[in-house]
Amino acid sequence: MFVVGNWKANGSMQLCDEFVNAIVIPESTDVIVCAPSIYSQYIAAKHIPGLKVGAQDCSKFDNGAYTGNITARMLHELGVQYCLINHSERIKYHNEGVEDAISTIIQCLTHSVVPILCIDFNDVDAIEATLSPYQSFVSEVMIAYEPVSAIGTGVQPSCDEIHNILTSIKNYGFKKVLYGGSVNKVNINELIKIKSLDGVLVGGASLNVNEFNQIIQTCAGAQTNAYSKHH
Ligand code: PGA
């Protein structure tokens, strides 16, 4: 099970220290922290066993005259293994579109950074139109299904609705599919029951290390149960 924390434009050196000192990572869980890139190097350099570092965005260009950009090549050099792409806040505040997402995916794949592409749709009928531009990347890209209406609002789709959408994304060919939007230490207990779920993308609740740890432990427990069911 993947547990991905997205700090957005939050955090501080103090939070980085708190985080690296308090985070507890069970062997069965892939924990990825997407702090602001300026903090990623610091966190990656702590080499916390099992902790992976991600970025929230990266340049669609390779190195060059692109003032303000951080490239996938640089992320890789600093030990960043994952990158969120096309988060709804990148679309809303930076006008990122599908072409940008594709170029960024290519940069990430070229530099061994795993892309986590964020997508949103309310209706299973929109899946073909939303996913078809990314068809050639189904084996390499992870998907985070994040309904905009659920981000930071506390209002989530039902587990059945999430399951139907995640299943359709998998039927399309994507292998790893996460859910994101108002995940917290309480609703994670229900979310982990969704069979098609490979993990969660956690925004606000990832800024509280204790709460993030609880989410991780719940996901780890779910995996142990799933294992014992089959053996
Ligand atoms: P939230 O954010 O958990 O605060 O809703 C999730 C996200 O935007 O990735």
PDB file of C-alpha atoms and ligand atoms in Angstrom:
ATOM      1  CA  MET A   1       0.000   0.000   0.000  1.00  0.00           C
ATOM      2  CA  PHE A   2       1.298   3.477  -0.906  1.00  0.00           C
ATOM      3  CA  VAL A   3       0.877   6.397   1.463  1.00  0.00           C
ATOM      4  CA  VAL A   4       1.861   9.654  -0.221  1.00  0.00           C
ATOM      5  CA  GLY A   5       1.976  12.911   1.729  1.00  0.00           C
ATOM      6  CA  ASN A   6       1.543  16.158  -0.198  1.00  0.00           C
ATOM      7  CA  TRP A   7       2.634  19.122   1.915  1.00  0.00           C
ATOM      8  CA  LYS A   8       1.701  21.641  -0.816  1.00  0.00           C
ATOM      9  CA  ALA A   9       3.231  25.075  -0.060  1.00  0.00           C
ATOM     10  CA  ASN A  10       3.354  24.316   3.658  1.00  0.00           C
ATOM     11  CA  GLY A  11       5.986  23.251   6.119  1.00  0.00           C
ATOM     12  CA  SER A  12       9.224  24.591   7.510  1.00  0.00           C
ATOM     13  CA  MET A  13      12.621  23.294   8.532  1.00  0.00           C
ATOM     14  CA  GLN A  14      11.043  22.621  11.901  1.00  0.00           C
ATOM     15  CA  LEU A  15       8.407  20.380  10.322  1.00  0.00           C
ATOM     16  CA  CYS A  16      11.123  18.586   8.308  1.00  0.00           C
ATOM     17  CA  ASP A  17      12.972  17.804  11.556  1.00  0.00           C
ATOM     18  CA  GLU A  18       9.800  16.759  13.371  1.00  0.00           C
ATOM     19  CA  PHE A  19       8.869  14.578  10.426  1.00  0.00           C
ATOM     20  CA  VAL A  20      12.186  12.759  10.057  1.00  0.00           C
ATOM     21  CA  ASN A  21      12.418  12.183  13.814  1.00  0.00           C
ATOM     22  CA  ALA A  22       8.880  10.879  14.286  1.00  0.00           C
ATOM     23  CA  ILE A  23       7.977   9.034  11.098  1.00  0.00           C
ATOM     24  CA  VAL A  24       7.491   5.279  11.542  1.00  0.00           C
ATOM     25  CA  ILE A  25       7.551   3.170   8.406  1.00  0.00           C
ATOM     26  CA  PRO A  26       6.399  -0.441   8.440  1.00  0.00           C
ATOM     27  CA  GLU A  27       8.155  -2.722   5.978  1.00  0.00           C
ATOM     28  CA  SER A  28       4.990  -3.486   4.029  1.00  0.00           C
ATOM     29  CA  THR A  29       4.165   0.149   3.234  1.00  0.00           C
ATOM     30  CA  ASP A  30       5.595   2.516   0.626  1.00  0.00           C
ATOM     31  CA  VAL A  31       5.673   5.933   2.252  1.00  0.00           C
ATOM     32  CA  ILE A  32       6.466   8.894   0.034  1.00  0.00           C
ATOM     33  CA  VAL A  33       6.719  12.464   1.297  1.00  0.00           C
ATOM     34  CA  CYS A  34       6.198  15.216  -1.279  1.00  0.00           C
ATOM     35  CA  ALA A  35       7.504  18.226   0.609  1.00  0.00           C
ATOM     36  CA  PRO A  36       8.264  21.475  -1.229  1.00  0.00           C
ATOM     37  CA  SER A  37      11.324  20.702  -3.389  1.00  0.00           C
ATOM     38  CA  ILE A  38      13.516  23.088  -1.418  1.00  0.00           C
ATOM     39  CA  TYR A  39      13.081  20.782   1.607  1.00  0.00           C
ATOM     40  CA  SER A  40      13.378  17.511  -0.290  1.00  0.00           C
ATOM     41  CA  GLN A  41      17.142  17.449  -0.370  1.00  0.00           C
ATOM     42  CA  TYR A  42      17.263  17.857   3.404  1.00  0.00           C
ATOM     43  CA  ILE A  43      14.754  15.062   3.972  1.00  0.00           C
ATOM     44  CA  ALA A  44      16.357  12.739   1.402  1.00  0.00           C
ATOM     45  CA  ALA A  45      19.785  13.303   2.974  1.00  0.00           C
ATOM     46  CA  LYS A  46      18.506  11.936   6.309  1.00  0.00           C
ATOM     47  CA  HIS A  47      18.193   8.490   4.674  1.00  0.00           C
ATOM     48  CA  ILE A  48      15.282   7.409   6.853  1.00  0.00           C
ATOM     49  CA  PRO A  49      14.933   3.661   6.218  1.00  0.00           C
ATOM     50  CA  GLY A  50      11.943   2.994   3.981  1.00  0.00           C
ATOM     51  CA  LEU A  51      11.067   6.668   3.451  1.00  0.00           C
ATOM     52  CA  LYS A  52      10.892   7.773  -0.165  1.00  0.00           C
ATOM     53  CA  VAL A  53      10.926  11.371  -1.262  1.00  0.00           C
ATOM     54  CA  GLY A  54       8.718  12.861  -3.943  1.00  0.00           C
ATOM     55  CA  ALA A  55       8.242  16.268  -5.557  1.00  0.00           C
ATOM     56  CA  GLN A  56       4.948  18.092  -6.103  1.00  0.00           C
ATOM     57  CA  ASP A  57       5.804  19.169  -9.616  1.00  0.00           C
ATOM     58  CA  CYS A  58       8.780  19.499 -11.924  1.00  0.00           C
ATOM     59  CA  SER A  59       9.734  21.215 -15.132  1.00  0.00           C
ATOM     60  CA  LYS A  60       8.364  19.972 -18.419  1.00  0.00           C
ATOM     61  CA  PHE A  61      11.740  20.926 -19.888  1.00  0.00           C
ATOM     62  CA  ASP A  62      15.171  19.390 -19.551  1.00  0.00           C
ATOM     63  CA  ASN A  63      17.880  21.635 -18.067  1.00  0.00           C
ATOM     64  CA  GLY A  64      18.179  25.009 -19.812  1.00  0.00           C
ATOM     65  CA  ALA A  65      17.056  28.643 -19.789  1.00  0.00           C
ATOM     66  CA  TYR A  66      13.818  28.146 -17.813  1.00  0.00           C
ATOM     67  CA  THR A  67      14.083  30.526 -14.871  1.00  0.00           C
ATOM     68  CA  GLY A  68      12.415  29.203 -11.744  1.00  0.00           C
ATOM     69  CA  ASN A  69      12.162  25.628 -12.936  1.00  0.00           C
ATOM     70  CA  ILE A  70      13.382  22.524 -11.138  1.00  0.00           C
ATOM     71  CA  THR A  71      14.020  19.665 -13.533  1.00  0.00           C
ATOM     72  CA  ALA A  72      13.512  15.926 -13.228  1.00  0.00           C
ATOM     73  CA  ARG A  73      17.255  15.493 -13.741  1.00  0.00           C
ATOM     74  CA  MET A  74      17.891  17.618 -10.603  1.00  0.00           C
ATOM     75  CA  LEU A  75      15.253  15.769  -8.587  1.00  0.00           C
ATOM     76  CA  HIS A  76      16.827  12.449  -9.471  1.00  0.00           C
ATOM     77  CA  GLU A  77      20.282  13.727  -8.564  1.00  0.00           C
ATOM     78  CA  LEU A  78      19.021  14.596  -5.059  1.00  0.00           C
ATOM     79  CA  GLY A  79      17.354  11.241  -4.443  1.00  0.00           C
ATOM     80  CA  VAL A  80      13.773  12.217  -5.302  1.00  0.00           C
ATOM     81  CA  GLN A  81      12.073   9.097  -6.670  1.00  0.00           C
ATOM     82  CA  TYR A  82       8.489  10.236  -7.374  1.00  0.00           C
ATOM     83  CA  CYS A  83       6.782  13.349  -8.709  1.00  0.00           C
ATOM     84  CA  LEU A  84       3.134  14.437  -8.610  1.00  0.00           C
ATOM     85  CA  ILE A  85       2.002  15.689 -11.998  1.00  0.00           C
ATOM     86  CA  ASN A  86      -0.968  17.866 -12.965  1.00  0.00           C
ATOM     87  CA  HIS A  87      -2.341  18.246  -9.439  1.00  0.00           C
ATOM     88  CA  SER A  88      -5.605  20.195  -9.618  1.00  0.00           C
ATOM     89  CA  GLU A  89      -3.902  23.153  -7.914  1.00  0.00           C
ATOM     90  CA  ARG A  90      -1.274  23.206 -10.713  1.00  0.00           C
ATOM     91  CA  ILE A  91      -4.150  23.278 -13.197  1.00  0.00           C
ATOM     92  CA  LYS A  92      -6.029  26.002 -11.305  1.00  0.00           C
ATOM     93  CA  TYR A  93      -3.176  28.347 -10.410  1.00  0.00           C
ATOM     94  CA  HIS A  94      -0.623  27.605 -13.137  1.00  0.00           C
ATOM     95  CA  ASN A  95      -2.873  26.740 -16.069  1.00  0.00           C
ATOM     96  CA  GLU A  96      -1.198  23.387 -16.619  1.00  0.00           C
ATOM     97  CA  GLY A  97      -2.831  21.262 -19.267  1.00  0.00           C
ATOM     98  CA  VAL A  98      -2.579  17.806 -20.770  1.00  0.00           C
ATOM     99  CA  GLU A  99       0.320  18.745 -23.081  1.00  0.00           C
ATOM    100  CA  ASP A 100       2.291  20.033 -20.079  1.00  0.00           C
ATOM    101  CA  ALA A 101       1.527  16.846 -18.176  1.00  0.00           C
ATOM    102  CA  ILE A 102       2.742  14.674 -21.040  1.00  0.00           C
ATOM    103  CA  SER A 103       6.017  16.604 -21.395  1.00  0.00           C
ATOM    104  CA  THR A 104       6.575  16.401 -17.640  1.00  0.00           C
ATOM    105  CA  ILE A 105       5.861  12.665 -17.595  1.00  0.00           C
ATOM    106  CA  ILE A 106       8.452  12.193 -20.337  1.00  0.00           C
ATOM    107  CA  GLN A 107      11.018  14.215 -18.361  1.00  0.00           C
ATOM    108  CA  CYS A 108      10.356  12.154 -15.234  1.00  0.00           C
ATOM    109  CA  LEU A 109      10.601   8.835 -17.054  1.00  0.00           C
ATOM    110  CA  THR A 110      13.795   9.934 -18.785  1.00  0.00           C
ATOM    111  CA  HIS A 111      15.364  10.679 -15.404  1.00  0.00           C
ATOM    112  CA  SER A 112      14.085   7.689 -13.414  1.00  0.00           C
ATOM    113  CA  VAL A 113      11.487   9.621 -11.424  1.00  0.00           C
ATOM    114  CA  VAL A 114       8.138   7.804 -11.145  1.00  0.00           C
ATOM    115  CA  PRO A 115       5.263  10.077 -12.234  1.00  0.00           C
ATOM    116  CA  ILE A 116       2.108  10.130 -10.103  1.00  0.00           C
ATOM    117  CA  LEU A 117      -0.453  11.676 -12.433  1.00  0.00           C
ATOM    118  CA  CYS A 118      -3.404  13.316 -10.657  1.00  0.00           C
ATOM    119  CA  ILE A 119      -6.712  13.085 -12.448  1.00  0.00           C
ATOM    120  CA  ASP A 120     -10.307  13.991 -11.735  1.00  0.00           C
ATOM    121  CA  PHE A 121     -13.638  13.065 -13.210  1.00  0.00           C
ATOM    122  CA  ASN A 122     -17.036  12.513 -11.700  1.00  0.00           C
ATOM    123  CA  ASP A 123     -18.414  10.193 -14.199  1.00  0.00           C
ATOM    124  CA  VAL A 124     -17.135   6.847 -15.432  1.00  0.00           C
ATOM    125  CA  ASP A 125     -18.134   7.951 -18.967  1.00  0.00           C
ATOM    126  CA  ALA A 126     -15.422  10.626 -18.889  1.00  0.00           C
ATOM    127  CA  ILE A 127     -12.665   8.106 -18.248  1.00  0.00           C
ATOM    128  CA  GLU A 128     -11.833   7.393 -21.888  1.00  0.00           C
ATOM    129  CA  ALA A 129     -11.511  11.089 -22.742  1.00  0.00           C
ATOM    130  CA  THR A 130      -9.463  11.826 -19.628  1.00  0.00           C
ATOM    131  CA  LEU A 131      -7.065   8.890 -19.857  1.00  0.00           C
ATOM    132  CA  SER A 132      -6.582   8.436 -23.599  1.00  0.00           C
ATOM    133  CA  PRO A 133      -3.802  11.092 -23.875  1.00  0.00           C
ATOM    134  CA  TYR A 134      -1.806   8.990 -21.400  1.00  0.00           C
ATOM    135  CA  GLN A 135      -2.437   5.618 -23.020  1.00  0.00           C
ATOM    136  CA  SER A 136       1.188   5.000 -23.925  1.00  0.00           C
ATOM    137  CA  PHE A 137       2.272   5.432 -20.290  1.00  0.00           C
ATOM    138  CA  VAL A 138      -0.032   2.905 -18.612  1.00  0.00           C
ATOM    139  CA  SER A 139       2.790   0.692 -17.363  1.00  0.00           C
ATOM    140  CA  GLU A 140       5.019   3.463 -16.033  1.00  0.00           C
ATOM    141  CA  VAL A 141       2.714   6.052 -14.519  1.00  0.00           C
ATOM    142  CA  MET A 142       0.854   5.802 -11.232  1.00  0.00           C
ATOM    143  CA  ILE A 143      -2.548   7.470 -11.082  1.00  0.00           C
ATOM    144  CA  ALA A 144      -3.952   9.455  -8.165  1.00  0.00           C
ATOM    145  CA  TYR A 145      -7.707   9.853  -8.528  1.00  0.00           C
ATOM    146  CA  GLU A 146      -8.429  13.136  -6.773  1.00  0.00           C
ATOM    147  CA  PRO A 147     -11.895  14.624  -7.167  1.00  0.00           C
ATOM    148  CA  VAL A 148     -11.521  18.413  -6.841  1.00  0.00           C
ATOM    149  CA  SER A 149     -14.712  18.443  -4.791  1.00  0.00           C
ATOM    150  CA  ALA A 150     -12.986  16.259  -2.163  1.00  0.00           C
ATOM    151  CA  ILE A 151      -9.715  18.201  -1.847  1.00  0.00           C
ATOM    152  CA  GLY A 152      -9.561  19.986   1.481  1.00  0.00           C
ATOM    153  CA  THR A 153     -13.335  19.877   1.884  1.00  0.00           C
ATOM    154  CA  GLY A 154     -13.960  16.816   4.058  1.00  0.00           C
ATOM    155  CA  VAL A 155     -16.519  15.647   1.485  1.00  0.00           C
ATOM    156  CA  GLN A 156     -15.550  12.375  -0.176  1.00  0.00           C
ATOM    157  CA  PRO A 157     -17.287  10.187  -2.723  1.00  0.00           C
ATOM    158  CA  SER A 158     -18.636   6.936  -1.296  1.00  0.00           C
ATOM    159  CA  CYS A 159     -16.292   3.939  -1.151  1.00  0.00           C
ATOM    160  CA  ASP A 160     -18.412   2.293  -3.881  1.00  0.00           C
ATOM    161  CA  GLU A 161     -18.007   5.316  -6.143  1.00  0.00           C
ATOM    162  CA  ILE A 162     -14.257   5.371  -5.526  1.00  0.00           C
ATOM    163  CA  HIS A 163     -14.016   1.632  -6.186  1.00  0.00           C
ATOM    164  CA  ASN A 164     -15.902   1.939  -9.514  1.00  0.00           C
ATOM    165  CA  ILE A 165     -13.646   4.716 -10.731  1.00  0.00           C
ATOM    166  CA  LEU A 166     -10.411   3.054  -9.606  1.00  0.00           C
ATOM    167  CA  THR A 167     -11.521  -0.186 -11.246  1.00  0.00           C
ATOM    168  CA  SER A 168     -12.217   1.607 -14.534  1.00  0.00           C
ATOM    169  CA  ILE A 169      -8.777   3.219 -14.403  1.00  0.00           C
ATOM    170  CA  LYS A 170      -7.222  -0.214 -13.870  1.00  0.00           C
ATOM    171  CA  ASN A 171      -9.303  -1.703 -16.661  1.00  0.00           C
ATOM    172  CA  TYR A 172      -7.795   0.997 -18.841  1.00  0.00           C
ATOM    173  CA  GLY A 173      -4.378  -0.543 -18.134  1.00  0.00           C
ATOM    174  CA  PHE A 174      -2.910   1.481 -15.264  1.00  0.00           C
ATOM    175  CA  LYS A 175      -1.383  -0.752 -12.614  1.00  0.00           C
ATOM    176  CA  LYS A 176      -1.230   1.396  -9.487  1.00  0.00           C
ATOM    177  CA  VAL A 177      -4.099   3.675  -8.561  1.00  0.00           C
ATOM    178  CA  LEU A 178      -4.362   5.867  -5.465  1.00  0.00           C
ATOM    179  CA  TYR A 179      -7.241   7.885  -4.047  1.00  0.00           C
ATOM    180  CA  GLY A 180      -6.794  11.409  -2.699  1.00  0.00           C
ATOM    181  CA  GLY A 181      -9.079  14.051  -1.199  1.00  0.00           C
ATOM    182  CA  SER A 182      -9.675  14.686   2.529  1.00  0.00           C
ATOM    183  CA  VAL A 183      -8.007  11.442   3.634  1.00  0.00           C
ATOM    184  CA  ASN A 184      -7.561  11.454   7.410  1.00  0.00           C
ATOM    185  CA  LYS A 185      -6.887   9.121  10.333  1.00  0.00           C
ATOM    186  CA  VAL A 186     -10.607   8.346  10.688  1.00  0.00           C
ATOM    187  CA  ASN A 187     -11.829   7.773   7.123  1.00  0.00           C
ATOM    188  CA  ILE A 188      -8.715   5.724   6.250  1.00  0.00           C
ATOM    189  CA  ASN A 189     -10.340   2.870   8.176  1.00  0.00           C
ATOM    190  CA  GLU A 190     -13.107   2.736   5.535  1.00  0.00           C
ATOM    191  CA  LEU A 191     -10.934   3.597   2.536  1.00  0.00           C
ATOM    192  CA  ILE A 192      -8.603   0.645   3.089  1.00  0.00           C
ATOM    193  CA  LYS A 193     -11.536  -1.704   2.548  1.00  0.00           C
ATOM    194  CA  ILE A 194     -11.724  -0.632  -1.109  1.00  0.00           C
ATOM    195  CA  LYS A 195     -10.358  -3.625  -3.009  1.00  0.00           C
ATOM    196  CA  SER A 196      -9.068  -1.684  -6.017  1.00  0.00           C
ATOM    197  CA  LEU A 197      -7.144   0.822  -3.838  1.00  0.00           C
ATOM    198  CA  ASP A 198      -3.326   0.704  -3.995  1.00  0.00           C
ATOM    199  CA  GLY A 199      -2.803   3.642  -1.687  1.00  0.00           C
ATOM    200  CA  VAL A 200      -3.749   7.166  -0.696  1.00  0.00           C
ATOM    201  CA  LEU A 201      -2.578  10.702  -1.410  1.00  0.00           C
ATOM    202  CA  VAL A 202      -2.856  12.743   1.761  1.00  0.00           C
ATOM    203  CA  GLY A 203      -2.762  16.554   1.807  1.00  0.00           C
ATOM    204  CA  GLY A 204      -3.697  18.406   5.008  1.00  0.00           C
ATOM    205  CA  ALA A 205      -3.414  15.368   7.285  1.00  0.00           C
ATOM    206  CA  SER A 206       0.187  14.746   6.172  1.00  0.00           C
ATOM    207  CA  LEU A 207       1.272  17.973   7.908  1.00  0.00           C
ATOM    208  CA  ASN A 208       0.548  16.434  11.283  1.00  0.00           C
ATOM    209  CA  VAL A 209       3.198  13.746  11.753  1.00  0.00           C
ATOM    210  CA  ASN A 210       1.176  11.849  14.384  1.00  0.00           C
ATOM    211  CA  GLU A 211      -1.873  11.724  12.168  1.00  0.00           C
ATOM    212  CA  PHE A 212       0.211  10.758   9.132  1.00  0.00           C
ATOM    213  CA  ASN A 213       1.807   7.959  11.197  1.00  0.00           C
ATOM    214  CA  GLN A 214      -1.657   6.702  12.151  1.00  0.00           C
ATOM    215  CA  ILE A 215      -2.722   6.637   8.504  1.00  0.00           C
ATOM    216  CA  ILE A 216       0.437   4.686   7.644  1.00  0.00           C
ATOM    217  CA  GLN A 217      -0.133   2.170  10.460  1.00  0.00           C
ATOM    218  CA  THR A 218      -3.751   1.638   9.382  1.00  0.00           C
ATOM    219  CA  CYS A 219      -2.638   0.987   5.803  1.00  0.00           C
ATOM    220  CA  ALA A 220       0.048  -1.416   7.030  1.00  0.00           C
ATOM    221  CA  GLY A 221      -2.534  -3.259   9.137  1.00  0.00           C
ATOM    222  CA  ALA A 222      -4.843  -3.558   6.141  1.00  0.00           C
ATOM    223  CA  GLN A 223      -2.102  -5.234   4.211  1.00  0.00           C
ATOM    224  CA  THR A 224      -1.361  -7.703   6.982  1.00  0.00           C
ATOM    225  CA  ASN A 225      -5.063  -8.615   7.088  1.00  0.00           C
ATOM    226  CA  ALA A 226      -5.235  -8.999   3.327  1.00  0.00           C
ATOM    227  CA  TYR A 227      -2.204 -11.259   3.515  1.00  0.00           C
ATOM    228  CA  SER A 228      -3.598 -13.455   6.257  1.00  0.00           C
ATOM    229  CA  LYS A 229      -6.905 -13.776   4.385  1.00  0.00           C
ATOM    230  CA  HIS A 230      -5.103 -15.418   1.502  1.00  0.00           C
ATOM    231  CA  HIS A 231      -2.780 -17.700   3.482  1.00  0.00           C
TER     232      HIS A 231
HETATM  233  P1  PGA B   1      -6.364  17.049   1.150  1.00  0.00           P
HETATM  234  O1  PGA B   1      -5.473  17.259  -0.158  1.00  0.00           O
HETATM  235  O2  PGA B   1      -5.977  15.698   1.722  1.00  0.00           O
HETATM  236  O3  PGA B   1      -5.990  18.179   2.059  1.00  0.00           O
HETATM  237  O4  PGA B   1      -7.785  17.057   0.726  1.00  0.00           O
HETATM  238  C1  PGA B   1      -5.178  16.198  -1.018  1.00  0.00           C
HETATM  239  C2  PGA B   1      -4.408  16.711  -2.207  1.00  0.00           C
HETATM  240  O5  PGA B   1      -4.726  17.794  -2.728  1.00  0.00           O
HETATM  241  O6  PGA B   1      -3.451  16.061  -2.667  1.00  0.00           O
END
